[in-house]
Amino acid sequence: MNKIASFSIILLALTSILGCNNNADVKETSSQSNVSQSNVSQSKNGNSIPQKVEGNEAAGRNSFDSSIYYASENNPTIKNSDNQIVWKEGNVVLTAAISKAEGEQVHQSNTVISSITVESSNGTYTIALDKKPLGIQSVDLSKNNQLAVHVRDHEGSRLILLSLSSGKQIVLNNLPETGSEKIDSYNWSPDGNTIAFGIGNIGSSYIALYNTEDNTFSNLSEKDFTLITSVVWHKDGQGFDFLSQTDDAKNPVILYQYTLKDHLISKVTANLTENEQTTLTTKYLPIKIEK
């Protein structure tokens, strides 16, 4: 009986030890599961500044493909003279008066844009200019009746948005979240509600969005892309590609893409041909007024 009792005690001890180990494994697995769920929840609830993605895994692209790009149907007429610039698209007419530079601007240019007026079926608006620009780089009309006017300054540039429905206008550089010297390339989304653009100071450029429906500005990345020369939306409106001109001699031009669904930026390719770069800058961007 003593031997049987001793054997029973040993068996119970082994069972207890194995049970503890199994419980520990379950707890560890449960803990790991909770951490994973916490990360997913945090990702969904969101960081307002999406994180940069290394490589192309998230986007599933690693080459230039112009077939996915949205091309605006806008075909404006542009007339330049010594006294004015007239840009016309449908019933929308923008007239910029050119005059001789005065004061400090004499050292920057011989002429300035002294006034900009816009006429449409909704009325006539005057664009407020706290500082007279030296020229107009481009003008572009969105599908929801928003006009983007890209003006050139001595150092930098401004992007002015004018609602042809309400007359409301804003300068993207002057938003409280921005305060930047320049706007690089920009482009309207296919539905016309959102404009994507490069913004920064001289020598820097960050990719951003502005939504005209809820008047919200979104900085999409903390990464400095140096100079963003092209922004081109995808046909489905669910993202866009942008071209970064860098200081790296080995990779002077890099194509990135941003997806609205995942809020992710990924590198597409650094091997763009000159023809591909030209396609981006001539076929899909707002038509340049200044060559």
C-alpha positions as a printed Julia matrix, in Angstrom:
291×3 Matrix{Float64}:
   0.0    0.0     0.0
   2.85   2.4     0.76
   4.3    1.84   -2.73
   0.9    2.44   -4.31
   0.36   5.6    -2.26
   3.83   6.91   -3.22
   3.16   6.24   -6.92
  -0.2    8.06   -6.69
   1.43  11.11   -5.12
   4.11  11.24   -7.87
   1.42  10.91  -10.58
  -0.61  13.75   -9.09
   2.47  15.97   -8.91
   3.3   15.35  -12.59
  -0.29  16.11  -13.61
  -0.22  19.37  -11.65
   3.07  20.47  -13.29
   1.81  19.7   -16.81
  -1.43  21.55  -16.12
   0.46  24.67  -15.02
   2.56  24.64  -18.17
  -0.54  24.33  -20.37
  -2.18  27.24  -18.57
   0.95  29.33  -19.05
   0.94  28.54  -22.77
  -2.72  29.52  -23.02
  -2.11  32.77  -21.16
   0.89  33.61  -23.38
  -1.09  32.89  -26.55
  -3.99  34.96  -25.24
  -1.63  37.8   -24.38
  -0.09  37.77  -27.85
  -3.57  37.77  -29.39
  -4.57  40.8   -27.32
  -1.47  42.7   -28.4
  -2.22  41.95  -32.04
  -5.82  43.13  -31.67
  -4.68  46.25  -29.88
  -2.35  47.13  -32.76
  -5.12  46.62  -35.31
  -7.47  48.8   -33.3
  -4.86  51.5   -32.98
  -4.22  51.38  -36.71
  -7.91  51.69  -37.51
  -8.56  54.47  -35.03
  -5.66  56.07  -36.48
  -2.64  58.1   -36.63
  -3.55  61.23  -38.59
  -0.15  61.03  -40.28
   0.05  57.71  -42.16
   3.33  55.9   -41.87
   5.69  55.41  -44.78
   5.92  51.87  -46.15
   9.28  50.46  -47.16
   9.19  48.57  -50.44
   6.24  47.77  -52.66
   4.52  44.93  -50.81
   1.59  47.02  -49.64
   0.84  48.48  -53.05
   1.62  45.46  -55.2
   3.24  47.63  -57.86
   6.86  48.01  -58.88
   6.67  49.66  -62.3
   5.27  52.66  -64.15
   1.76  52.08  -65.53
   0.04  55.09  -67.12
  -3.14  53.1   -67.82
  -4.25  53.55  -64.2
  -4.06  57.37  -64.3
  -6.94  59.82  -64.45
  -6.69  62.48  -67.18
  -8.88  65.55  -66.82
 -11.11  66.41  -69.77
 -10.37  70.11  -69.28
  -9.14  71.8   -72.44
  -8.75  75.49  -71.61
  -7.77  78.24  -74.01
  -4.98  80.53  -72.84
  -4.14  83.93  -74.29
  -1.1   85.86  -73.09
  -0.31  89.49  -73.88
   1.81  92.25  -72.36
  -1.14  93.51  -70.35
  -3.07  90.42  -69.31
  -3.5   86.66  -69.18
  -6.89  85.22  -70.13
  -7.66  81.61  -69.21
 -11.01  80.14  -70.32
 -12.66  76.77  -69.69
 -16.34  76.49  -70.67
 -18.15  79.44  -69.14
 -15.38  80.13  -66.62
 -13.01  82.97  -67.55
 -10.04  84.05  -65.46
  -8.4   87.38  -66.32
  -5.11  88.4   -64.73
  -3.98  91.99  -65.2
  -0.25  92.57  -65.65
   1.36  95.84  -64.51
   4.82  97.23  -63.83
   6.43  96.18  -60.59
   6.78  98.78  -57.85
   8.69  99.07  -54.59
  10.76  96.08  -53.53
   9.31  93.93  -56.28
  11.19  95.99  -58.88
  14.3   94.06  -57.83
  12.46  90.77  -58.36
  10.7   91.28  -61.69
   9.75  93.94  -64.23
   6.08  93.04  -64.0
   3.59  91.65  -61.48
   0.05  90.34  -61.49
  -1.9   93.31  -60.17
  -5.35  91.71  -60.09
  -7.17  88.45  -60.84
 -10.89  88.27  -61.61
 -12.98  85.19  -62.35
 -16.28  85.22  -64.22
 -18.71  82.29  -64.36
 -22.43  81.62  -64.56
 -22.55  82.07  -60.77
 -21.11  85.58  -60.83
 -17.85  87.51  -60.86
 -15.22  87.18  -58.14
 -12.01  89.02  -57.4
  -9.2   86.92  -55.95
  -7.67  88.62  -52.93
  -3.92  89.18  -53.26
  -2.19  90.35  -50.09
   1.04  90.3   -52.08
   1.16  90.69  -55.86
   2.51  87.53  -57.5
   5.11  87.7   -60.24
   3.19  85.36  -62.53
   0.62  82.59  -62.89
   1.95  79.08  -63.33
  -1.34  77.27  -63.99
  -5.08  77.25  -63.42
  -7.29  74.16  -63.11
 -11.03  73.61  -62.7
 -12.38  70.68  -60.68
 -15.52  68.68  -61.44
 -17.35  70.22  -58.48
 -16.77  73.85  -59.53
 -13.59  74.63  -57.59
 -10.87  76.65  -59.26
  -7.19  76.22  -58.36
  -4.91  79.15  -59.21
  -1.17  78.52  -58.85
   0.74  81.82  -58.65
   4.5   82.39  -58.63
   6.32  84.56  -56.1
   9.95  85.7   -55.97
  10.79  82.78  -53.71
   8.11  80.13  -53.64
   4.53  80.01  -54.85
   0.94  80.02  -53.63
  -2.06  77.83  -54.43
  -5.38  79.66  -54.21
  -8.67  77.76  -54.21
 -11.86  79.55  -55.25
 -15.35  78.04  -54.98
 -17.35  79.22  -57.98
 -20.55  78.28  -56.12
 -20.03  80.29  -52.93
 -17.15  82.65  -53.75
 -15.16  81.31  -50.8
 -11.41  81.37  -51.34
  -8.42  80.13  -49.4
  -4.66  80.13  -49.85
  -3.4   76.65  -48.97
  -0.02  78.04  -47.86
  -1.76  80.23  -45.27
  -3.67  77.48  -43.49
  -2.76  77.24  -39.78
  -1.43  73.71  -40.35
   0.89  74.73  -43.19
   2.56  78.17  -43.21
   4.77  77.1   -46.12
   6.67  79.08  -48.75
   5.68  77.08  -51.77
   3.32  74.63  -53.4
   4.83  72.21  -55.91
   2.76  70.1   -58.27
  -0.96  69.67  -57.54
  -3.98  67.88  -59.02
  -7.73  67.5   -58.44
  -9.23  64.1   -57.67
 -11.58  62.63  -60.31
 -14.67  63.66  -58.28
 -13.24  67.15  -57.73
 -13.67  67.08  -53.95
 -10.0   66.7   -53.0
  -6.78  68.26  -54.18
  -3.41  66.55  -53.67
  -0.22  68.62  -53.69
   3.38  68.96  -52.62
   3.95  71.66  -50.0
   6.99  72.91  -48.1
   9.73  75.49  -47.98
  12.53  76.05  -50.45
  14.4   72.73  -50.72
  11.66  70.64  -49.09
   8.36  69.11  -50.14
   5.76  67.1   -48.22
   2.74  65.38  -49.74
  -0.67  66.58  -48.54
  -4.42  66.61  -49.24
  -7.12  69.24  -48.87
 -10.79  68.24  -48.9
 -13.1   71.02  -50.09
 -16.25  69.36  -48.72
 -15.24  69.43  -45.06
 -12.36  71.95  -45.41
  -9.76  69.63  -43.9
  -6.02  69.56  -44.49
  -4.11  66.27  -44.14
  -0.34  65.92  -44.05
   0.2   62.42  -45.42
   3.81  61.8   -44.39
   6.61  63.19  -42.26
   9.07  62.25  -44.99
  10.65  65.12  -46.94
  10.42  64.32  -50.66
  12.67  67.3   -51.6
  10.72  68.4   -54.71
   7.43  66.9   -55.88
   7.24  67.53  -59.61
   4.1   65.56  -60.52
   0.93  64.42  -58.75
  -1.38  62.15  -60.77
  -4.6   60.56  -59.49
  -5.68  57.01  -60.24
  -8.85  56.59  -62.32
 -10.77  55.03  -59.44
 -10.02  58.01  -57.19
  -8.68  55.69  -54.48
  -5.12  56.97  -54.62
  -2.5   58.78  -56.62
   1.13  58.62  -57.72
   3.66  61.39  -57.19
   7.13  61.98  -58.54
   9.92  63.08  -56.19
  13.06  64.74  -57.5
  15.81  64.0   -54.99
  19.41  65.05  -54.31
  20.57  61.45  -54.67
  22.63  61.07  -57.85
  21.94  57.32  -57.94
  18.16  57.77  -57.62
  17.44  61.3   -58.88
  13.73  60.66  -59.55
  11.5   58.29  -57.57
   7.84  57.42  -58.2
   5.67  56.83  -55.12
   2.01  55.96  -54.68
  -0.48  56.79  -51.94
  -3.63  54.73  -51.3
  -6.63  56.27  -49.54
  -7.93  52.93  -48.26
  -4.77  51.94  -46.4
  -3.37  55.44  -45.85
   0.0   54.15  -47.01
   2.81  55.58  -49.11
   5.0   53.13  -50.99
   7.85  53.41  -53.43
   6.92  52.22  -56.94
  10.16  52.63  -58.9
  13.31  54.7   -59.3
  13.84  53.56  -62.88
  11.61  55.92  -64.83
  12.61  56.64  -68.41
  12.62  60.19  -69.78
   9.54  59.36  -71.85
   7.67  58.17  -68.76
   8.59  61.34  -66.88
   7.45  63.45  -69.83
   4.16  61.53  -69.96
   3.47  62.39  -66.33
   4.28  66.08  -66.67
   2.5   66.76  -69.97
  -0.54  64.47  -70.16
  -1.97  64.41  -66.66
  -1.06  67.71  -64.98
  -2.84  71.09  -65.22
  -1.8   72.93  -68.4
   1.02  75.38  -67.75
   0.52  79.07  -68.45
   4.17  79.92  -67.89
   6.45  77.74  -70.0
